[in-house]
mmCIF file of C-alpha atoms and ligand atoms in Angstrom:
data_model
loop_
_atom_site.group_PDB
_atom_site.id
_atom_site.type_symbol
_atom_site.label_atom_id
_atom_site.label_comp_id
_atom_site.label_asym_id
_atom_site.label_seq_id
_atom_site.Cartn_x
_atom_site.Cartn_y
_atom_site.Cartn_z
ATOM 1 C CA MET A 27 168.549 135.944 138.346
ATOM 2 C CA PRO A 28 164.724 135.932 138.505
ATOM 3 C CA PHE A 29 162.937 139.257 138.806
ATOM 4 C CA VAL A 30 159.867 139.055 141.018
ATOM 5 C CA TYR A 31 157.574 142.054 141.373
ATOM 6 C CA ALA A 32 155.637 141.547 144.597
ATOM 7 C CA ASP A 33 154.647 145.106 145.442
ATOM 8 C CA ASN A 34 151.297 145.501 143.689
ATOM 9 C CA ALA A 35 149.871 147.526 146.576
ATOM 10 C CA ALA A 36 152.462 150.213 145.770
ATOM 11 C CA THR A 37 151.665 150.280 142.082
ATOM 12 C CA THR A 38 150.795 147.935 139.220
ATOM 13 C CA ALA A 39 151.875 147.514 135.622
ATOM 14 C CA VAL A 40 149.731 148.986 132.852
ATOM 15 C CA THR A 41 148.452 145.982 130.883
ATOM 16 C CA PRO A 42 148.906 145.789 127.096
ATOM 17 C CA ALA A 43 145.111 146.084 126.613
ATOM 18 C CA VAL A 44 145.008 149.256 128.726
ATOM 19 C CA LEU A 45 147.949 150.753 126.856
ATOM 20 C CA ASP A 46 146.284 149.959 123.505
ATOM 21 C CA ALA A 47 143.096 151.679 124.617
ATOM 22 C CA MET A 48 145.074 154.767 125.675
ATOM 23 C CA LEU A 49 147.461 155.172 122.750
ATOM 24 C CA PRO A 50 145.070 156.886 120.284
ATOM 25 C CA TYR A 51 144.434 159.640 122.860
ATOM 26 C CA LEU A 52 148.165 160.274 123.227
ATOM 27 C CA THR A 53 148.653 160.424 119.470
ATOM 28 C CA ALA A 54 146.110 161.080 116.702
ATOM 29 C CA GLN A 55 143.102 161.816 118.958
ATOM 30 C CA PHE A 56 144.723 164.534 121.036
ATOM 31 C CA GLY A 57 141.748 166.907 121.037
ATOM 32 C CA ASN A 58 140.518 168.813 124.083
ATOM 33 C CA PRO A 59 137.200 167.349 125.289
ATOM 34 C CA SER A 60 135.888 170.890 125.911
ATOM 35 C CA SER A 61 136.357 171.963 122.274
ATOM 36 C CA LEU A 62 133.165 172.177 120.269
ATOM 37 C CA TYR A 63 134.477 170.874 116.925
ATOM 38 C CA ALA A 64 134.067 167.202 116.120
ATOM 39 C CA PHE A 65 137.751 166.450 116.802
ATOM 40 C CA GLY A 66 137.345 167.561 120.421
ATOM 41 C CA GLN A 67 134.101 165.674 120.731
ATOM 42 C CA THR A 68 135.892 162.377 120.022
ATOM 43 C CA ALA A 69 137.911 162.923 123.199
ATOM 44 C CA HIS A 70 134.748 164.038 124.985
ATOM 45 C CA ARG A 71 133.021 160.771 124.055
ATOM 46 C CA ALA A 72 136.025 158.753 125.218
ATOM 47 C CA VAL A 73 135.830 160.419 128.658
ATOM 48 C CA ALA A 74 132.062 159.822 128.803
ATOM 49 C CA ASN A 75 132.579 156.167 127.923
ATOM 50 C CA ALA A 76 135.206 155.760 130.658
ATOM 51 C CA ARG A 77 132.859 157.434 133.152
ATOM 52 C CA ALA A 78 130.204 154.852 132.315
ATOM 53 C CA GLN A 79 132.773 152.062 132.763
ATOM 54 C CA VAL A 80 133.895 153.313 136.183
ATOM 55 C CA ALA A 81 130.288 153.810 137.300
ATOM 56 C CA ALA A 82 129.330 150.282 136.192
ATOM 57 C CA ALA A 83 132.289 148.774 138.059
ATOM 58 C CA ILE A 84 131.071 150.064 141.444
ATOM 59 C CA GLY A 85 127.298 150.185 140.925
ATOM 60 C CA ALA A 86 127.125 153.980 140.606
ATOM 61 C CA LYS A 87 125.466 156.315 138.112
ATOM 62 C CA GLU A 88 127.618 158.001 135.488
ATOM 63 C CA LYS A 89 126.869 161.474 136.803
ATOM 64 C CA GLU A 90 128.205 160.418 140.223
ATOM 65 C CA ILE A 91 131.768 159.800 138.930
ATOM 66 C CA PHE A 92 134.293 162.674 138.952
ATOM 67 C CA PHE A 93 137.789 162.124 137.576
ATOM 68 C CA THR A 94 140.752 163.299 139.656
ATOM 69 C CA SER A 95 144.543 163.106 139.558
ATOM 70 C CA GLY A 96 144.497 159.990 141.734
ATOM 71 C CA GLY A 97 143.552 158.526 145.081
ATOM 72 C CA SER A 98 145.181 161.243 147.178
ATOM 73 C CA GLU A 99 143.216 163.999 145.471
ATOM 74 C CA ALA A 100 139.973 162.041 145.775
ATOM 75 C CA ASP A 101 140.609 161.561 149.517
ATOM 76 C CA ASN A 102 141.452 165.235 150.020
ATOM 77 C CA TRP A 103 138.398 166.367 148.089
ATOM 78 C CA ALA A 104 135.980 164.018 149.837
ATOM 79 C CA ILE A 105 137.204 164.853 153.331
ATOM 80 C CA LYS A 106 137.834 168.594 152.978
ATOM 81 C CA GLY A 107 134.670 168.979 150.910
ATOM 82 C CA ALA A 108 132.448 167.180 153.401
ATOM 83 C CA ALA A 109 134.107 168.941 156.339
ATOM 84 C CA ALA A 110 133.462 172.374 154.812
ATOM 85 C CA ILE A 111 129.774 171.587 154.359
ATOM 86 C CA GLY A 112 129.626 170.191 157.904
ATOM 87 C CA ALA A 113 131.225 173.309 159.365
ATOM 88 C CA ARG A 114 128.535 175.459 157.709
ATOM 89 C CA HIS A 115 126.014 173.530 159.784
ATOM 90 C CA GLY A 116 128.112 173.800 162.917
ATOM 91 C CA LYS A 117 129.286 170.177 162.736
ATOM 92 C CA THR A 118 133.015 169.791 163.203
ATOM 93 C CA HIS A 119 133.559 166.195 164.329
ATOM 94 C CA ILE A 120 134.952 163.434 162.112
ATOM 95 C CA VAL A 121 135.253 159.697 162.793
ATOM 96 C CA THR A 122 138.023 157.588 161.225
ATOM 97 C CA THR A 123 140.324 154.658 162.074
ATOM 98 C CA LYS A 124 143.918 154.463 163.258
ATOM 99 C CA ILE A 125 145.031 152.638 160.099
ATOM 100 C CA GLU A 126 144.018 155.003 157.306
ATOM 101 C CA HIS A 127 146.365 155.922 154.466
ATOM 102 C CA HIS A 128 148.340 159.134 154.952
ATOM 103 C CA ALA A 129 146.215 160.792 152.259
ATOM 104 C CA VAL A 130 143.401 160.563 154.813
ATOM 105 C CA LEU A 131 145.352 160.998 158.070
ATOM 106 C CA HIS A 132 147.316 164.032 156.927
ATOM 107 C CA THR A 133 144.173 165.630 155.482
ATOM 108 C CA LEU A 134 142.558 165.172 158.901
ATOM 109 C CA ASP A 135 145.654 166.726 160.556
ATOM 110 C CA ALA A 136 145.128 169.801 158.379
ATOM 111 C CA LEU A 137 141.456 169.969 159.421
ATOM 112 C CA LYS A 138 142.350 169.631 163.113
ATOM 113 C CA LYS A 139 144.463 172.789 162.771
ATOM 114 C CA GLN A 140 141.280 174.503 161.579
ATOM 115 C CA GLY A 141 139.366 173.405 164.668
ATOM 116 C CA PHE A 142 137.855 170.058 163.702
ATOM 117 C CA THR A 143 137.992 167.200 166.182
ATOM 118 C CA VAL A 144 138.727 163.640 165.098
ATOM 119 C CA THR A 145 137.967 160.294 166.745
ATOM 120 C CA TYR A 146 140.372 157.508 165.719
ATOM 121 C CA LEU A 147 138.775 154.088 166.024
ATOM 122 C CA ASP A 148 140.700 151.109 167.286
ATOM 123 C CA VAL A 149 141.211 148.179 164.912
ATOM 124 C CA TYR A 150 142.105 145.613 167.608
ATOM 125 C CA ASP A 151 144.752 142.968 167.025
ATOM 126 C CA ASN A 152 143.154 141.664 163.819
ATOM 127 C CA GLY A 153 143.247 145.044 162.050
ATOM 128 C CA VAL A 154 139.464 145.326 161.674
ATOM 129 C CA CYS A 155 137.350 148.068 163.253
ATOM 130 C CA ARG A 156 134.010 147.343 164.928
ATOM 131 C CA VAL A 157 130.689 148.747 163.799
ATOM 132 C CA GLU A 158 129.544 149.283 167.408
ATOM 133 C CA ASP A 159 132.586 151.518 167.958
ATOM 134 C CA VAL A 160 131.549 153.606 164.966
ATOM 135 C CA ALA A 161 128.010 153.823 166.388
ATOM 136 C CA ASN A 162 129.356 154.960 169.765
ATOM 137 C CA ALA A 163 131.680 157.526 168.208
ATOM 138 C CA ILE A 164 129.019 159.347 166.160
ATOM 139 C CA THR A 165 127.552 162.420 167.900
ATOM 140 C CA ASP A 166 125.262 165.313 166.903
ATOM 141 C CA GLN A 167 128.443 167.108 165.903
ATOM 142 C CA THR A 168 129.642 164.442 163.451
ATOM 143 C CA CYS A 169 129.756 165.564 159.818
ATOM 144 C CA LEU A 170 131.764 162.693 158.326
ATOM 145 C CA VAL A 171 132.795 159.097 158.890
ATOM 146 C CA THR A 172 135.799 158.046 156.789
ATOM 147 C CA VAL A 173 136.889 154.397 156.969
ATOM 148 C CA MET A 174 139.098 152.730 154.367
ATOM 149 C CA PHE A 175 137.709 149.733 152.478
ATOM 150 C CA ALA A 176 140.914 147.672 152.579
ATOM 151 C CA ASN A 177 144.199 148.502 154.241
ATOM 152 C CA ASN A 178 147.253 149.013 152.060
ATOM 153 C CA GLU A 179 149.727 147.480 154.515
ATOM 154 C CA ILE A 180 148.021 144.490 156.091
ATOM 155 C CA GLY A 181 145.191 144.038 153.580
ATOM 156 C CA THR A 182 142.395 143.869 156.136
ATOM 157 C CA ILE A 183 138.881 144.596 154.850
ATOM 158 C CA GLN A 184 136.622 146.730 157.034
ATOM 159 C CA PRO A 185 132.873 146.107 157.557
ATOM 160 C CA ILE A 186 131.977 148.769 154.995
ATOM 161 C CA ALA A 187 128.368 147.724 154.237
ATOM 162 C CA GLU A 188 127.490 147.724 157.963
ATOM 163 C CA ILE A 189 129.171 151.089 158.562
ATOM 164 C CA GLY A 190 127.396 152.457 155.470
ATOM 165 C CA ALA A 191 124.000 151.333 156.720
ATOM 166 C CA LEU A 192 124.698 152.834 160.145
ATOM 167 C CA CYS A 193 125.813 156.203 158.734
ATOM 168 C CA ARG A 194 122.791 156.390 156.444
ATOM 169 C CA GLU A 195 120.513 155.723 159.404
ATOM 170 C CA ARG A 196 122.261 158.369 161.515
ATOM 171 C CA GLY A 197 122.350 160.912 158.663
ATOM 172 C CA VAL A 198 126.143 161.182 158.567
ATOM 173 C CA VAL A 199 128.124 161.366 155.307
ATOM 174 C CA PHE A 200 130.208 158.212 154.784
ATOM 175 C CA HIS A 201 133.444 158.209 152.790
ATOM 176 C CA THR A 202 135.608 155.186 152.064
ATOM 177 C CA ASP A 203 139.114 155.146 150.620
ATOM 178 C CA ALA A 204 138.688 152.108 148.387
ATOM 179 C CA VAL A 205 141.949 152.525 146.477
ATOM 180 C CA GLN A 206 143.205 149.047 147.457
ATOM 181 C CA ALA A 207 139.832 147.364 147.073
ATOM 182 C CA VAL A 208 138.343 148.491 143.752
ATOM 183 C CA GLY A 209 138.864 145.839 141.102
ATOM 184 C CA HIS A 210 140.008 143.315 143.707
ATOM 185 C CA VAL A 211 136.868 142.678 145.757
ATOM 186 C CA PRO A 212 133.177 143.214 144.885
ATOM 187 C CA ILE A 213 131.900 146.732 145.608
ATOM 188 C CA ASN A 214 128.443 148.180 145.146
ATOM 189 C CA VAL A 215 128.047 151.722 146.433
ATOM 190 C CA GLU A 216 124.231 151.510 146.445
ATOM 191 C CA GLU A 217 123.993 148.283 148.400
ATOM 192 C CA MET A 218 126.803 149.324 150.755
ATOM 193 C CA HIS A 219 125.290 152.797 151.398
ATOM 194 C CA ILE A 220 128.521 154.560 150.469
ATOM 195 C CA ASP A 221 128.242 158.339 149.911
ATOM 196 C CA LEU A 222 131.805 159.048 148.799
ATOM 197 C CA LEU A 223 134.413 156.613 147.474
ATOM 198 C CA SER A 224 137.998 157.207 146.355
ATOM 199 C CA LEU A 225 139.734 155.068 143.759
ATOM 200 C CA SER A 226 143.038 155.245 141.919
ATOM 201 C CA GLY A 227 144.117 154.033 138.482
ATOM 202 C CA HIS A 228 147.627 152.819 139.188
ATOM 203 C CA LYS A 229 146.543 150.297 141.826
ATOM 204 C CA LEU A 230 144.470 148.456 139.206
ATOM 205 C CA HIS A 231 146.654 148.413 136.082
ATOM 206 C CA ALA A 232 145.805 151.888 134.765
ATOM 207 C CA PRO A 233 148.539 154.548 134.736
ATOM 208 C CA LYS A 234 149.656 156.732 137.628
ATOM 209 C CA GLY A 235 148.109 160.192 137.967
ATOM 210 C CA VAL A 236 144.470 159.335 137.373
ATOM 211 C CA GLY A 237 141.695 158.388 139.775
ATOM 212 C CA ALA A 238 138.107 159.156 140.588
ATOM 213 C CA LEU A 239 135.781 160.237 143.344
ATOM 214 C CA TYR A 240 132.313 158.742 143.464
ATOM 215 C CA CYS A 241 129.958 161.319 144.981
ATOM 216 C CA ARG A 242 126.415 160.104 145.545
ATOM 217 C CA THR A 243 123.674 162.294 144.057
ATOM 218 C CA GLY A 244 122.483 164.706 146.722
ATOM 219 C CA VAL A 245 125.703 164.675 148.766
ATOM 220 C CA ARG A 246 127.079 168.173 148.783
ATOM 221 C CA LEU A 247 130.810 168.844 148.684
ATOM 222 C CA THR A 248 132.720 172.074 148.228
ATOM 223 C CA ASN A 249 135.189 172.085 145.315
ATOM 224 C CA LEU A 250 138.841 171.343 145.923
ATOM 225 C CA ILE A 251 140.168 172.596 142.583
ATOM 226 C CA GLU A 252 138.664 175.719 141.032
ATOM 227 C CA GLY A 253 139.031 176.817 137.431
ATOM 228 C CA GLY A 254 137.284 175.797 134.229
ATOM 229 C CA GLY A 255 133.932 174.088 133.983
ATOM 230 C CA GLN A 256 135.170 170.508 133.599
ATOM 231 C CA GLU A 257 133.487 167.674 135.503
ATOM 232 C CA LYS A 258 130.241 169.693 135.663
ATOM 233 C CA GLY A 259 132.062 172.596 137.262
ATOM 234 C CA ARG A 260 133.082 170.537 140.265
ATOM 235 C CA ARG A 261 136.673 169.627 139.400
ATOM 236 C CA ALA A 262 138.520 172.015 137.125
ATOM 237 C CA GLY A 263 141.395 171.159 134.831
ATOM 238 C CA THR A 264 141.645 169.792 131.297
ATOM 239 C CA GLU A 265 140.910 166.091 131.506
ATOM 240 C CA ASN A 266 143.731 163.531 131.475
ATOM 241 C CA VAL A 267 141.963 161.912 128.532
ATOM 242 C CA ALA A 268 144.358 159.025 127.913
ATOM 243 C CA GLY A 269 144.645 158.279 131.642
ATOM 244 C CA ILE A 270 140.873 158.365 132.054
ATOM 245 C CA VAL A 271 140.417 156.023 129.088
ATOM 246 C CA GLY A 272 143.029 153.716 130.634
ATOM 247 C CA LEU A 273 141.219 153.777 133.981
ATOM 248 C CA GLY A 274 137.912 152.876 132.301
ATOM 249 C CA ARG A 275 139.459 149.965 130.450
ATOM 250 C CA ALA A 276 141.487 148.709 133.440
ATOM 251 C CA ILE A 277 138.593 148.780 135.906
ATOM 252 C CA THR A 278 136.347 146.968 133.401
ATOM 253 C CA ASP A 279 138.934 144.229 132.892
ATOM 254 C CA MET A 280 139.560 143.876 136.637
ATOM 255 C CA VAL A 281 135.869 143.473 137.428
ATOM 256 C CA ALA A 282 135.314 141.055 134.510
ATOM 257 C CA ASN A 283 138.178 138.838 135.694
ATOM 258 C CA MET A 284 137.750 139.309 139.431
ATOM 259 C CA ASP A 285 136.807 135.742 140.329
ATOM 260 C CA THR A 286 139.590 134.099 138.324
ATOM 261 C CA ASN A 287 142.180 136.611 139.498
ATOM 262 C CA GLU A 288 141.101 136.310 143.080
ATOM 263 C CA ALA A 289 141.347 132.489 143.113
ATOM 264 C CA LYS A 290 144.769 132.552 141.498
ATOM 265 C CA VAL A 291 146.273 135.314 143.608
ATOM 266 C CA ARG A 292 144.838 133.948 146.854
ATOM 267 C CA ALA A 293 146.318 130.487 146.221
ATOM 268 C CA LEU A 294 149.779 131.953 145.593
ATOM 269 C CA ARG A 295 149.485 134.206 148.657
ATOM 270 C CA ASP A 296 148.475 131.267 150.865
ATOM 271 C CA GLN A 297 151.504 129.336 149.636
ATOM 272 C CA LEU A 298 153.659 132.263 150.712
ATOM 273 C CA PHE A 299 152.030 132.319 154.159
ATOM 274 C CA ALA A 300 152.467 128.574 154.561
ATOM 275 C CA GLY A 301 156.128 128.689 153.576
ATOM 276 C CA ALA A 302 157.113 131.813 155.503
ATOM 277 C CA SER A 303 155.267 130.731 158.646
ATOM 278 C CA LYS A 304 157.826 127.935 159.030
ATOM 279 C CA ILE A 305 160.414 130.590 159.865
ATOM 280 C CA SER A 306 160.791 130.740 163.658
ATOM 281 C CA HIS A 307 159.685 133.837 165.578
ATOM 282 C CA SER A 308 157.423 134.998 162.782
ATOM 283 C CA ARG A 309 153.831 136.211 162.882
ATOM 284 C CA ILE A 310 151.139 137.043 160.365
ATOM 285 C CA ASN A 311 149.772 140.587 160.565
ATOM 286 C CA GLY A 312 146.028 141.145 160.295
ATOM 287 C CA ASP A 313 142.923 139.047 159.934
ATOM 288 C CA LEU A 314 143.223 136.117 157.511
ATOM 289 C CA GLU A 315 139.563 135.968 156.583
ATOM 290 C CA HIS A 316 138.688 139.645 156.042
ATOM 291 C CA ARG A 317 141.651 140.296 153.812
ATOM 292 C CA LEU A 318 142.609 141.239 150.262
ATOM 293 C CA PRO A 319 143.467 138.077 148.289
ATOM 294 C CA GLY A 320 146.941 139.262 147.232
ATOM 295 C CA ASN A 321 148.141 140.649 150.575
ATOM 296 C CA PHE A 322 150.892 138.937 152.587
ATOM 297 C CA SER A 323 152.131 140.759 155.681
ATOM 298 C CA MET A 324 154.349 139.229 158.342
ATOM 299 C CA CYS A 325 156.824 140.285 161.010
ATOM 300 C CA PHE A 326 160.077 138.473 161.735
ATOM 301 C CA GLU A 327 161.573 139.115 165.153
ATOM 302 C CA GLY A 328 165.212 140.111 165.359
ATOM 303 C CA VAL A 329 165.190 141.394 161.795
ATOM 304 C CA GLU A 330 165.393 144.965 160.594
ATOM 305 C CA GLY A 331 162.804 145.519 157.851
ATOM 306 C CA GLU A 332 164.877 147.874 155.714
ATOM 307 C CA SER A 333 167.818 145.429 155.580
ATOM 308 C CA LEU A 334 165.407 142.650 154.691
ATOM 309 C CA LEU A 335 164.124 144.704 151.759
ATOM 310 C CA LEU A 336 167.634 145.483 150.531
ATOM 311 C CA LEU A 337 168.640 141.815 150.574
ATOM 312 C CA LEU A 338 165.409 140.783 148.868
ATOM 313 C CA ASP A 339 166.124 143.420 146.237
ATOM 314 C CA ALA A 340 169.624 142.010 145.785
ATOM 315 C CA ASN A 341 167.895 138.679 145.128
ATOM 316 C CA GLY A 342 165.547 140.137 142.517
ATOM 317 C CA VAL A 343 162.481 140.548 144.747
ATOM 318 C CA CYS A 344 160.587 143.873 144.911
ATOM 319 C CA ALA A 345 158.932 143.980 148.340
ATOM 320 C CA SER A 346 157.893 146.545 150.929
ATOM 321 C CA SER A 347 158.026 146.890 154.684
ATOM 322 C CA GLY A 348 154.570 148.401 154.779
ATOM 323 C CA SER A 349 153.469 151.431 152.888
ATOM 324 C CA ALA A 350 155.626 152.935 150.160
ATOM 325 C CA CYS A 351 154.884 156.347 151.605
ATOM 326 C CA THR A 352 156.600 155.589 154.906
ATOM 327 C CA SER A 353 159.706 153.897 153.526
ATOM 328 C CA GLY A 354 162.648 156.099 154.191
ATOM 329 C CA SER A 355 161.370 156.972 157.638
ATOM 330 C CA LEU A 356 162.620 155.032 160.635
ATOM 331 C CA ASP A 357 159.366 155.143 162.575
ATOM 332 C CA PRO A 358 157.531 151.841 162.565
ATOM 333 C CA SER A 359 154.297 151.778 160.634
ATOM 334 C CA HIS A 360 151.278 153.344 162.358
ATOM 335 C CA VAL A 361 149.245 150.373 161.117
ATOM 336 C CA LEU A 362 151.435 147.756 162.797
ATOM 337 C CA LEU A 363 151.473 149.782 166.021
ATOM 338 C CA ALA A 364 147.670 150.053 165.833
ATOM 339 C CA ILE A 365 147.324 146.253 165.822
ATOM 340 C CA GLY A 366 149.345 146.192 169.021
ATOM 341 C CA LEU A 367 152.794 145.140 167.845
ATOM 342 C CA PRO A 368 155.696 146.317 169.996
ATOM 343 C CA HIS A 369 158.079 148.688 168.185
ATOM 344 C CA GLU A 370 160.878 146.149 167.849
ATOM 345 C CA VAL A 371 158.567 143.567 166.262
ATOM 346 C CA ALA A 372 156.937 146.128 163.947
ATOM 347 C CA HIS A 373 160.406 147.015 162.646
ATOM 348 C CA GLY A 374 160.798 143.525 161.190
ATOM 349 C CA SER A 375 157.829 143.730 158.857
ATOM 350 C CA LEU A 376 157.531 142.457 155.316
ATOM 351 C CA ARG A 377 154.692 143.117 152.891
ATOM 352 C CA LEU A 378 154.400 141.155 149.655
ATOM 353 C CA THR A 379 151.451 142.048 147.464
ATOM 354 C CA LEU A 380 150.761 139.688 144.599
ATOM 355 C CA GLY A 381 148.978 140.426 141.349
ATOM 356 C CA GLU A 382 147.572 138.513 138.413
ATOM 357 C CA ASP A 383 150.988 138.378 136.731
ATOM 358 C CA ASN A 384 152.700 136.524 139.574
ATOM 359 C CA THR A 385 153.455 132.819 139.142
ATOM 360 C CA GLU A 386 154.253 129.723 141.210
ATOM 361 C CA ALA A 387 157.869 130.218 140.180
ATOM 362 C CA ASP A 388 157.794 133.669 141.814
ATOM 363 C CA VAL A 389 156.521 132.198 145.067
ATOM 364 C CA ASP A 390 159.135 129.425 144.930
ATOM 365 C CA HIS A 391 161.892 131.968 144.436
ATOM 366 C CA ILE A 392 160.726 134.106 147.364
ATOM 367 C CA LEU A 393 160.444 131.083 149.639
ATOM 368 C CA ASP A 394 163.867 129.973 148.504
ATOM 369 C CA VAL A 395 165.660 133.196 149.407
ATOM 370 C CA LEU A 396 163.609 134.529 152.340
ATOM 371 C CA PRO A 397 164.644 132.025 155.063
ATOM 372 C CA GLN A 398 168.332 132.375 154.170
ATOM 373 C CA ILE A 399 168.144 136.154 154.242
ATOM 374 C CA ILE A 400 166.435 136.121 157.625
ATOM 375 C CA ASP A 401 169.035 133.715 159.039
ATOM 376 C CA ARG A 402 171.810 135.935 157.768
ATOM 377 C CA LEU A 403 170.274 139.081 159.277
ATOM 378 C CA ARG A 404 169.635 137.366 162.602
ATOM 379 C CA ASP A 405 173.257 136.191 162.713
ATOM 380 C CA MET A 406 174.341 139.835 162.650
ATOM 381 C CA SER A 407 171.622 141.182 164.928
ATOM 382 C CA PRO A 408 172.248 142.183 168.563
ATOM 383 C CA LEU A 409 168.465 142.249 168.990
ATOM 384 C CA TRP A 410 168.232 138.591 167.933
ATOM 385 C CA ASP A 411 171.020 137.660 170.423
ATOM 386 C CA HIS A 412 169.031 139.434 173.077
ATOM 387 C CA ILE A 413 165.851 137.509 172.179
ATOM 388 C CA MET A 414 167.758 134.203 172.306
ATOM 389 C CA GLU A 415 169.342 135.054 175.690
ATOM 390 C CA ARG A 416 165.972 136.068 177.084
ATOM 391 C CA GLU A 417 164.485 132.741 176.008
ATOM 392 C CA ALA A 418 167.407 130.762 177.420
ATOM 393 C CA GLY A 419 166.918 132.619 180.702
ATOM 394 C CA LYS A 420 163.226 131.724 180.765
ATOM 395 C CA LYS A 421 164.002 128.035 180.177
ATOM 396 C CA GLU A 422 166.459 128.018 183.080
ATOM 397 C CA ALA A 423 163.941 129.710 185.355
ATOM 398 C CA ASN A 424 161.455 126.935 184.561
HETATM 399 C C1 PLP B 504 147.914 154.363 146.906
HETATM 400 C C2 PLP B 504 146.866 154.746 147.884
HETATM 401 C C3 PLP B 504 146.364 156.055 147.937
HETATM 402 C C4 PLP B 504 146.912 157.157 147.077
HETATM 403 O O1 PLP B 504 146.562 157.023 145.730
HETATM 404 P P1 PLP B 504 147.417 157.841 144.633
HETATM 405 O O2 PLP B 504 146.692 157.598 143.350
HETATM 406 O O3 PLP B 504 148.786 157.236 144.647
HETATM 407 O O4 PLP B 504 147.402 159.267 145.037
HETATM 408 C C5 PLP B 504 145.363 156.336 148.839
HETATM 409 N N1 PLP B 504 144.867 155.394 149.646
HETATM 410 C C6 PLP B 504 145.308 154.123 149.622
HETATM 411 C C7 PLP B 504 144.706 153.106 150.532
HETATM 412 C C8 PLP B 504 146.330 153.758 148.751
HETATM 413 O O5 PLP B 504 146.781 152.506 148.747
#
């Protein structure tokens, strides 16, 4: 049976080139970058080189890149750090959207318990927030605007450059969780007026457990992790040297191949949309234009998302109902509710996220099994019977 990995928004494979770059730092070159002898300095140089690679990939300066344990830590640091500085100036209001990742939303929940207030911007039915809403939400009390670059469930891309320009003009710190976007779409932190940006290795073919926070020169943040003097005293902990080297290599490769990858992945994704849209009572989630190239998200009425995933798995397809972090919970995704889907529709969601390794054969296999699986689930579904009866009733009434 074919094996099709179509969950690249959850995590990606480390490429052979990335693994090769990392291996020396897991074996012979195991020195501590903080050690003064030459052996440690080899590791130190490797970290410095990776810092330059990450900076170049997003148009930042090397000294503005701080390595972390991943996207979640970068989000926590950016938001808690900016909030703490804001509070010192009596500013305790934060603006965000309804569709952020839980690393952002749960961090904001923690801040609300400390007395911060949060405005959650609408994203309308296309999953994109509006710059004028951001402008209206900012007050004298606002210390931070945090809006994700691209959504992990429905792939929608937010108007980051416009929000950046607005925040700069209004003197408010602007953070973006760009974990899904870095390496996939062009990003320049200077041109986009971004103050803080989170990225993660394992969403772009580096290993899990490494990421970075870009912090623009002059933007003050309190530390999240205290200890040794690593990362210029701003993020303690002995560096994950091999992971950092892998991140540097992976991000460089992703940016170098962005155009080719994008064209390939987008074409496959559009084939999936075209094929799956033929299934009755289906709908595409989120804007088609402002969207990550590899993101497919649809809802199928009268289908229970978890059962759909299990049957896809039985047919060799790794898929998701939305975000990996919410699987296991029975609540529908906050993102699908935010774009106005009724609960029962949001329950029948399917996310397929394609990467550079996917092929036409993968798409063919998915489109081969998906309609049959949906038919089978609808045959067993009381909800589907109900939908059919309701429609029959409407026809009679006409
Ligand atoms: C995966 C993800 C994160 C978390 O990154 P980790 O490195 O897994 O901690 C944060 N935000 C978004 C949008 C993500 O997709």
